[in-house]
Amino acid sequence: MSTDEDLFTDPPTTADGVIEAVAEAPIDAVRLQFTDILGTVKNVTIPPDQIKKAFEEGIYFDGSSIEGFVRIQESDMRLEPDPSTFAVLPWRKSDDGTHAVRLICDVIDTTTGKPFEGDPRYVLKRVLDRAREMGYEFNAGPEPEFFAFATDEGTATLEPHDTGGYFDLGPKDLATDLRRDVIFNLEEMGFDVEASHHEVAEGQHEIDFKYDDGLTTADNVATFRAVVRATAAEHGLHATFMPKPVAGINGSGMHTHLSLFTSEGDPAFYDGDDEFDLSETGKQFLAGVLEHAPAITAVANPTVNSYKRLVPGYEAPVYVAWSDVNRSALVRKPAARTPAASRIELRSPDPTANPYLALAAILRAGLDGIERDLEAPAPVRENIYEFDEDKREAYGIDTLPGSLGEALDALEADDVVLDALGDHVAEKFLEAKRQEFAEYRTSVSEWEHDRYLETF
Ligand code: GLU
Ligand code: MG
């Protein structure tokens, strides 16, 4: 491992391989990455000569300064790099050809020597293990959307970078260059980019990468957001994953495709004899997701702004239903060309979600459906946005929580999703989010001034 080229095309995947690569290739910094409970990516950077120590002893850090981790008196945490996550940071390349690289880490509690309960990656691993014990491997494929806005002297504005619309191509779609560079950077980091296009709103984009096992996908979402933001900054733009940055136009979602495979590698959601090609297991999983949808929303839509997206009329879901034909439902069953492509698509998550916690909550809900043999309701094949309340009631269709506050109430009342998060994360998440919602509730917005200041 000595050339630049090898680092991209054939990255090391073992501790020894990474140690060797870092010693021999032109690498000047190693970023050790992990996420806090709110999904913010954190970094500790070490010089290349510390890499062996990082693998042998771990790197110690003060957990009390990380949101939702621990109190000061129990603050010693250790990072253990996962060698399979080694990747070059393509935008951190110096003129002399040296690179910065990153490794995603697990967090270890030094007092017990065990994985730290507050590490979102561990939360997801625990639920993945539960699936494995039931005989399933979990795959997920996200479709994150984002806006690119112009900046003014380095500060983000709400000026869209272009005036393109759905699937538009240049010259209107000025962001083609941005998307192209994002894709190059992602590919250099090992992503399998499947599609990218201009989304419906001005300045809005979607870049889809290939589905993968749950843990890799969560790692990928965390990385993706960093790559998009860093690449946009290089273009003098600000990319945002805020779900509804501009009122009155579409918001940004992160639809997530979900499937289970058996330990033998067979697609567990496929049944060619079924009207929807969906197996009994698939339907039970779907039923579990629908039953726990309100609590999942707190985790998959964790900001005040998330609920400005989940309103009728902008292609975002509002009602708890599934469909094989329309896109107004919470869960869609896309037609699958092959049994292995058999999956369901959950349309509520948005890209502010902590991907580890969101996938943990969703998977646990689906597994609960399987464990309890839940029965999926009939699909709704009409446009639910056009239903009135009576019709929704007649069909037994519930509504997703209308605010972060309502979603947190639903989470607090859902033992299955709380169990997926574990006591530590559930407590810290609820505390941080209750506080966020309380701050919002007591703020006074521009809308209120416009509406009331002169009227009353
Ligand atoms: N932007 C829409 C949303 O908020 C989704 C558009 C689509 O890809 O269908 O979920
Ligand atoms: Mg889209």
Coordinates of C-alpha atoms and ligand atoms in Angstrom, one line a residue:
M1 CA 0.0 0.0 0.0
S2 CA 2.0 3.0 -1.1
T3 CA 0.3 4.8 -3.9
D4 CA -2.5 7.2 -3.8
E5 CA -4.5 5.2 -6.2
D6 CA -4.6 2.1 -4.0
L7 CA -6.0 4.0 -1.1
F8 CA -9.1 4.8 -3.1
T9 CA -9.5 1.7 -5.2
D10 CA -8.5 -0.9 -2.6
P11 CA -8.7 0.6 0.9
P12 CA -7.6 -1.5 3.8
T13 CA -10.2 -3.2 5.9
T14 CA -8.3 -4.7 8.8
A15 CA -6.4 -3.1 11.6
D16 CA -3.0 -4.3 10.3
G17 CA -3.9 -3.1 6.8
V18 CA -4.9 0.4 8.1
I19 CA -1.7 0.6 10.2
E20 CA 0.4 -0.3 7.2
A21 CA -1.5 2.1 4.9
V22 CA -1.2 5.0 7.3
A23 CA 2.5 4.3 7.7
E24 CA 3.3 4.1 4.0
A25 CA 0.8 6.2 2.1
P26 CA 1.0 10.0 2.1
I27 CA -1.4 10.5 5.0
D28 CA -1.0 13.5 7.3
A29 CA -4.0 13.2 9.6
V30 CA -6.4 10.5 10.8
R31 CA -9.8 11.6 11.9
L32 CA -11.5 9.4 14.4
Q33 CA -15.3 9.9 13.9
F34 CA -18.3 9.1 16.0
T35 CA -21.7 10.7 16.5
D36 CA -23.5 12.1 19.5
I37 CA -27.1 11.3 20.5
L38 CA -28.4 14.1 18.3
G39 CA -26.6 12.7 15.3
T40 CA -23.9 15.4 15.1
V41 CA -20.6 14.0 13.8
K42 CA -17.7 14.5 16.2
N43 CA -14.0 14.1 15.4
V44 CA -10.8 13.6 17.2
T45 CA -7.8 14.0 14.9
I46 CA -4.6 12.1 15.6
P47 CA -1.3 12.2 13.8
P48 CA -0.4 9.2 11.7
D49 CA 2.2 8.0 14.3
Q50 CA -0.6 7.4 16.8
I51 CA -2.6 4.9 14.6
K52 CA -1.1 1.8 16.1
K53 CA -1.9 3.0 19.6
A54 CA -5.4 3.8 18.5
F55 CA -6.0 0.2 17.5
E56 CA -4.1 -1.3 20.4
E57 CA -5.2 0.8 23.3
G58 CA -8.0 3.1 21.9
I59 CA -8.0 6.8 22.1
Y60 CA -9.3 8.4 25.3
F61 CA -11.5 11.4 25.3
D62 CA -13.7 13.4 27.6
G63 CA -17.3 12.2 27.1
S64 CA -18.7 14.9 29.3
S65 CA -18.3 17.5 26.5
I66 CA -20.4 15.4 24.1
E67 CA -24.1 16.1 23.9
G68 CA -26.1 13.4 25.7
F69 CA -23.0 11.3 26.7
V70 CA -22.1 11.4 30.4
R71 CA -21.8 13.6 33.4
I72 CA -18.4 15.1 34.3
Q73 CA -17.7 12.6 37.1
E74 CA -17.9 9.6 34.8
S75 CA -16.5 11.2 31.7
D76 CA -13.7 8.9 30.5
M77 CA -14.5 7.3 27.1
R78 CA -12.4 5.4 24.7
L79 CA -12.7 5.3 20.9
E80 CA -12.1 2.0 19.1
P81 CA -11.7 2.5 15.4
D82 CA -13.6 0.2 13.1
P83 CA -11.0 -0.6 10.4
S84 CA -13.6 -1.5 7.8
T85 CA -14.7 2.1 7.7
F86 CA -11.3 3.5 6.6
A87 CA -11.8 6.1 3.9
V88 CA -9.8 9.0 2.4
L89 CA -11.4 12.4 2.8
P90 CA -11.1 13.5 -0.9
W91 CA -11.6 17.2 -0.1
R92 CA -8.9 17.2 2.5
K93 CA -6.0 16.7 0.0
S94 CA -3.0 19.1 0.3
D95 CA -1.2 20.4 -2.7
D96 CA 1.7 18.0 -2.0
G97 CA -0.7 15.1 -2.4
T98 CA -1.0 14.1 1.3
H99 CA -4.5 13.2 2.5
A100 CA -6.5 13.1 5.6
V101 CA -8.3 9.9 6.3
R102 CA -11.1 8.9 8.6
L103 CA -12.2 5.9 10.7
I104 CA -15.6 5.5 12.3
C105 CA -15.3 4.4 15.9
D106 CA -17.2 2.6 18.5
V107 CA -17.3 4.2 21.9
I108 CA -16.2 2.2 25.0
D109 CA -17.1 3.0 28.5
T110 CA -13.7 2.9 30.4
T111 CA -15.3 2.1 33.8
T112 CA -16.9 -1.1 32.5
G113 CA -14.7 -1.8 29.5
K114 CA -18.0 -2.5 27.6
P115 CA -19.6 -0.6 24.7
F116 CA -21.0 2.7 25.9
E117 CA -24.8 2.6 26.2
G118 CA -25.0 6.1 24.9
D119 CA -23.2 5.4 21.6
P120 CA -25.8 5.5 18.8
R121 CA -23.8 3.1 16.8
Y122 CA -24.0 0.6 19.7
V123 CA -27.8 1.2 19.9
L124 CA -28.2 0.1 16.3
K125 CA -25.8 -2.8 16.7
R126 CA -27.9 -4.1 19.6
V127 CA -31.1 -4.1 17.5
L128 CA -29.2 -5.6 14.5
D129 CA -28.2 -8.4 16.9
R130 CA -31.8 -9.0 17.9
A131 CA -32.7 -9.3 14.2
R132 CA -29.9 -11.8 13.7
E133 CA -31.1 -13.9 16.7
M134 CA -34.5 -14.0 14.9
G135 CA -32.7 -15.2 11.8
Y136 CA -32.7 -11.9 9.8
E137 CA -30.1 -9.6 8.3
F138 CA -31.4 -6.0 7.8
N139 CA -30.8 -3.8 4.8
A140 CA -31.6 -0.2 4.3
G141 CA -31.4 2.3 1.4
P142 CA -31.9 6.0 2.2
E143 CA -32.8 8.8 -0.3
P144 CA -31.6 12.0 1.4
E145 CA -32.6 15.3 -0.1
F146 CA -31.1 18.7 0.6
F147 CA -31.1 22.3 -0.5
A148 CA -28.1 24.3 -1.8
F149 CA -28.3 27.9 -1.1
A150 CA -26.1 30.8 -2.1
T151 CA -23.9 32.4 0.6
D152 CA -23.3 36.0 1.3
E153 CA -19.8 36.7 2.7
G154 CA -19.7 33.2 4.1
T155 CA -23.1 33.3 5.7
A156 CA -25.9 31.0 4.4
T157 CA -28.8 32.8 2.7
L158 CA -32.2 31.4 1.6
E159 CA -31.4 32.2 -2.1
P160 CA -31.7 29.0 -4.0
H161 CA -28.6 28.3 -6.1
D162 CA -30.6 27.6 -9.2
T163 CA -34.1 27.7 -10.6
G164 CA -34.4 24.2 -11.8
G165 CA -37.2 21.7 -11.1
Y166 CA -37.7 18.0 -10.9
F167 CA -35.1 16.2 -13.0
D168 CA -34.2 19.4 -14.8
L169 CA -30.8 19.5 -16.6
G170 CA -28.5 22.5 -17.2
P171 CA -28.3 25.3 -18.0
K172 CA -31.1 25.9 -15.5
D173 CA -29.7 23.3 -13.2
L174 CA -26.5 25.2 -12.2
A175 CA -26.0 22.8 -9.4
T176 CA -25.1 20.0 -11.7
D177 CA -21.4 20.9 -11.0
L178 CA -22.1 20.6 -7.3
R179 CA -23.8 17.3 -7.6
R180 CA -21.1 16.0 -9.8
D181 CA -18.4 16.9 -7.3
V182 CA -20.4 15.5 -4.4
I183 CA -20.7 12.2 -6.4
F184 CA -16.9 12.1 -7.2
N185 CA -16.1 12.7 -3.5
L186 CA -18.6 10.0 -2.5
E187 CA -17.3 7.5 -5.0
E188 CA -13.7 8.2 -3.8
M189 CA -14.9 7.3 -0.3
G190 CA -16.3 4.0 -1.6
F191 CA -20.0 4.9 -2.1
D192 CA -21.9 3.2 -4.8
V193 CA -24.0 6.2 -6.1
E194 CA -27.1 5.0 -7.9
A195 CA -28.8 8.1 -9.1
S196 CA -28.9 11.8 -8.6
H197 CA -31.3 14.4 -9.8
H198 CA -32.7 17.8 -9.2
E199 CA -35.7 17.6 -6.9
V200 CA -39.0 19.4 -7.2
A201 CA -38.1 22.6 -5.4
E202 CA -35.7 25.3 -6.5
G203 CA -32.2 24.5 -5.2
Q204 CA -33.3 21.1 -4.0
H205 CA -31.4 17.9 -4.9
E206 CA -31.4 14.2 -4.2
I207 CA -28.4 11.8 -4.4
D208 CA -29.2 8.1 -3.9
F209 CA -26.6 5.6 -2.9
K210 CA -26.9 1.9 -2.9
Y211 CA -28.6 0.1 0.0
D212 CA -26.4 -1.8 2.4
D213 CA -26.6 -3.5 5.7
G214 CA -28.1 -1.4 8.5
L215 CA -24.8 -0.4 10.1
T216 CA -23.0 0.5 6.9
T217 CA -26.0 2.5 5.8
A218 CA -26.1 4.5 9.0
D219 CA -22.4 5.2 8.7
N220 CA -23.0 6.2 5.1
V221 CA -25.7 8.7 6.0
A222 CA -23.4 10.4 8.6
T223 CA -20.6 10.5 6.0
F224 CA -22.9 11.6 3.2
R225 CA -24.1 14.7 5.1
A226 CA -20.5 15.7 5.8
V227 CA -19.5 15.2 2.2
V228 CA -22.4 17.3 0.8
R229 CA -21.8 20.1 3.2
A230 CA -18.0 20.2 2.7
T231 CA -18.4 20.0 -1.1
A232 CA -21.0 22.7 -1.2
A233 CA -18.7 24.9 0.9
E234 CA -16.0 24.4 -1.7
H235 CA -18.4 25.8 -4.3
G236 CA -19.2 28.8 -2.1
L237 CA -22.6 27.4 -1.3
H238 CA -24.4 26.3 1.8
A239 CA -26.0 22.8 1.7
T240 CA -28.7 22.2 4.3
F241 CA -30.5 19.1 5.4
M242 CA -33.0 21.2 7.3
P243 CA -36.4 19.5 6.4
K244 CA -38.4 22.6 5.5
P245 CA -36.1 25.6 4.9
V246 CA -38.6 27.5 2.8
A247 CA -42.4 27.6 3.5
G248 CA -44.8 26.9 0.6
I249 CA -42.5 24.6 -1.4
N250 CA -41.4 20.9 -0.9
G251 CA -39.3 20.0 2.0
S252 CA -36.4 17.6 2.2
G253 CA -37.1 14.0 3.2
M254 CA -35.0 10.9 3.6
H255 CA -37.2 8.1 2.4
T256 CA -35.7 4.8 3.5
H257 CA -36.1 1.5 1.8
L258 CA -36.2 -1.5 4.2
S259 CA -35.8 -5.2 3.7
L260 CA -34.9 -8.3 5.6
F261 CA -32.9 -11.3 4.3
T262 CA -32.7 -14.7 6.0
S263 CA -29.3 -15.8 7.4
E264 CA -29.1 -18.0 4.2
G265 CA -29.3 -14.8 2.1
D266 CA -32.9 -15.3 0.8
P267 CA -35.1 -12.2 0.5
A268 CA -37.6 -12.5 3.4
F269 CA -40.0 -9.9 2.1
Y270 CA -40.7 -11.7 -1.2
D271 CA -43.7 -13.9 -2.1
G272 CA -44.4 -14.2 -5.8
D273 CA -47.9 -15.7 -5.0
D274 CA -49.0 -12.6 -3.1
E275 CA -51.0 -9.9 -4.8
F276 CA -48.3 -7.3 -3.8
D277 CA -45.4 -9.8 -4.0
L278 CA -45.0 -9.2 -0.2
S279 CA -44.4 -12.1 2.1
E280 CA -46.2 -12.7 5.4
T281 CA -43.0 -11.6 7.1
G282 CA -42.9 -8.5 5.1
K283 CA -46.5 -7.7 6.0
Q284 CA -45.9 -8.3 9.7
F285 CA -42.8 -6.0 9.5
L286 CA -44.9 -3.4 7.8
A287 CA -47.7 -3.7 10.4
G288 CA -45.1 -3.2 13.1
V289 CA -43.7 -0.1 11.5
L290 CA -47.3 1.3 11.1
E291 CA -48.2 0.5 14.7
H292 CA -45.1 2.3 16.1
A293 CA -45.1 5.1 13.5
P294 CA -45.9 7.9 16.0
A295 CA -42.9 7.0 18.2
I296 CA -40.6 6.4 15.3
T297 CA -41.5 9.9 14.1
A298 CA -39.9 11.4 17.3
V299 CA -36.6 9.7 16.3
A300 CA -36.8 9.9 12.5
N301 CA -38.1 13.5 12.5
P302 CA -36.4 14.9 15.6
T303 CA -36.5 18.7 15.0
V304 CA -39.2 21.3 15.4
N305 CA -38.8 22.1 11.7
S306 CA -39.4 18.4 10.8
Y307 CA -43.1 18.9 11.4
K308 CA -43.4 21.8 9.0
R309 CA -42.5 19.2 6.3
L310 CA -45.0 16.6 7.4
V311 CA -48.1 18.5 6.2
P312 CA -50.4 17.7 3.3
G313 CA -49.6 18.8 -0.2
Y314 CA -45.8 18.5 -0.5
E315 CA -45.2 14.8 -1.2
A316 CA -44.4 14.2 2.4
P317 CA -46.4 11.7 4.4
V318 CA -49.0 12.7 7.0
Y319 CA -51.2 9.7 7.4
V320 CA -50.4 6.3 8.8
A321 CA -51.2 4.0 5.9
W322 CA -49.5 2.0 3.2
S323 CA -50.0 1.7 -0.5
D324 CA -48.6 -0.1 -3.5
V325 CA -49.6 2.6 -5.9
N326 CA -49.5 6.1 -4.5
R327 CA -47.0 8.3 -2.8
S328 CA -49.2 10.0 -0.2
A329 CA -49.0 7.0 2.2
L330 CA -46.5 6.7 4.9
V331 CA -45.2 3.4 3.6
R332 CA -45.0 2.5 -0.1
K333 CA -44.5 -1.0 -1.5
P334 CA -42.4 -0.3 -4.6
A335 CA -42.7 -2.8 -7.5
A336 CA -39.7 -5.1 -7.3
R337 CA -38.0 -6.4 -10.5
T338 CA -36.4 -9.2 -8.6
P339 CA -37.1 -11.1 -5.4
A340 CA -34.0 -9.6 -3.9
A341 CA -35.2 -6.1 -4.6
S342 CA -38.4 -6.7 -2.6
R343 CA -38.6 -4.0 0.0
I344 CA -40.9 -1.4 1.6
E345 CA -40.2 2.3 1.6
L346 CA -40.8 4.4 4.7
R347 CA -41.4 8.0 3.6
S348 CA -41.4 9.9 6.9
P349 CA -37.8 10.1 7.9
D350 CA -35.9 13.3 7.2
P351 CA -32.2 14.0 7.0
T352 CA -32.0 15.6 10.4
A353 CA -32.5 12.2 12.0
N354 CA -29.6 10.5 13.8
P355 CA -29.3 7.6 11.2
Y356 CA -28.3 5.0 13.8
L357 CA -31.1 5.8 16.2
A358 CA -33.7 6.1 13.4
L359 CA -32.8 2.7 11.8
A360 CA -32.7 1.1 15.3
A361 CA -36.2 2.4 16.0
I362 CA -37.6 1.4 12.6
L363 CA -36.0 -2.1 12.7
R364 CA -37.2 -2.7 16.2
A365 CA -40.7 -1.7 15.3
G366 CA -40.7 -4.1 12.3
L367 CA -39.3 -6.9 14.4
D368 CA -42.1 -6.3 16.9
G369 CA -44.6 -6.8 14.1
I370 CA -43.0 -10.2 13.3
E371 CA -42.7 -11.3 16.9
R372 CA -46.4 -10.5 17.6
D373 CA -47.7 -11.7 14.2
L374 CA -49.3 -8.4 13.5
E375 CA -51.6 -8.1 10.6
A376 CA -51.1 -5.3 8.1
P377 CA -54.2 -3.3 7.2
A378 CA -55.3 -3.3 3.5
P379 CA -53.4 -0.9 1.3
V380 CA -55.0 2.5 0.5
R381 CA -54.9 3.1 -3.2
E382 CA -56.6 6.5 -3.3
N383 CA -55.0 9.9 -2.6
I384 CA -55.2 10.2 1.2
Y385 CA -54.5 14.0 1.1
E386 CA -58.0 14.3 -0.5
F387 CA -59.8 12.3 2.3
D388 CA -61.8 14.3 4.8
E389 CA -61.7 13.3 8.5
D390 CA -64.8 11.1 8.2
K391 CA -63.4 9.1 5.4
R392 CA -60.1 8.7 7.1
E393 CA -61.9 7.5 10.2
A394 CA -63.9 5.0 8.1
Y395 CA -60.6 3.6 6.7
G396 CA -59.0 3.6 10.2
I397 CA -56.2 5.9 9.1
D398 CA -54.3 7.7 11.9
T399 CA -52.4 10.9 11.5
L400 CA -48.6 11.3 12.3
P401 CA -47.8 13.5 15.2
G402 CA -48.3 17.2 14.3
S403 CA -45.4 18.6 16.3
L404 CA -42.2 17.5 18.0
G405 CA -44.0 17.7 21.3
E406 CA -46.7 15.3 20.2
A407 CA -44.1 12.9 18.8
L408 CA -42.1 13.0 22.1
D409 CA -45.4 12.1 23.9
A410 CA -45.8 9.1 21.5
L411 CA -42.2 8.0 22.1
E412 CA -42.6 8.2 25.8
A413 CA -45.7 5.9 25.6
D414 CA -44.0 3.3 23.3
D415 CA -42.1 0.7 25.3
V416 CA -40.8 -1.1 22.2
V417 CA -39.2 2.0 20.6
L418 CA -37.9 3.1 24.0
D419 CA -36.4 -0.3 24.5
A420 CA -34.7 0.0 21.1
L421 CA -33.0 3.2 22.2
G422 CA -32.1 1.8 25.6
D423 CA -32.5 3.6 28.9
H424 CA -29.5 5.9 28.6
V425 CA -30.2 7.2 25.1
A426 CA -34.0 7.3 25.6
E427 CA -33.6 9.5 28.7
K428 CA -31.0 11.9 27.2
F429 CA -32.8 12.1 23.9
L430 CA -36.2 12.9 25.5
E431 CA -34.5 15.5 27.8
A432 CA -32.7 17.3 25.0
K433 CA -35.7 17.3 22.7
R434 CA -38.2 18.4 25.4
Q435 CA -35.9 21.3 26.1
E436 CA -35.7 22.1 22.3
F437 CA -39.5 22.0 22.0
A438 CA -39.9 24.2 25.1
E439 CA -37.6 26.8 23.7
Y440 CA -39.5 26.8 20.5
R441 CA -42.9 27.1 22.3
T442 CA -41.7 30.1 24.2
S443 CA -40.2 31.9 21.1
V444 CA -42.2 34.4 19.2
S445 CA -41.9 34.1 15.4
E446 CA -42.1 36.5 12.5
W447 CA -45.4 35.0 11.5
E448 CA -46.9 36.0 14.8
H449 CA -45.6 39.6 14.4
D450 CA -47.0 39.8 10.9
R451 CA -50.3 38.4 11.9
Y452 CA -50.9 40.0 15.3
L453 CA -48.7 43.0 16.0
E454 CA -50.8 45.5 14.1
T455 CA -54.2 43.7 14.3
F456 CA -54.4 43.7 18.1
Ligands
GLU1 N1 -39.4 16.0 -1.0 C1 -40.5 15.1 -0.7 C2 -40.5 14.8 0.8 O1 -40.4 15.7 1.6 C3 -40.3 13.8 -1.4 C4 -40.3 13.9 -2.9 C5 -40.0 12.5 -3.5 O2 -38.9 12.2 -3.7 O3 -41.0 11.8 -3.8 O4 -40.6 13.7 1.3
MG2 MG -37.0 12.6 -3.6

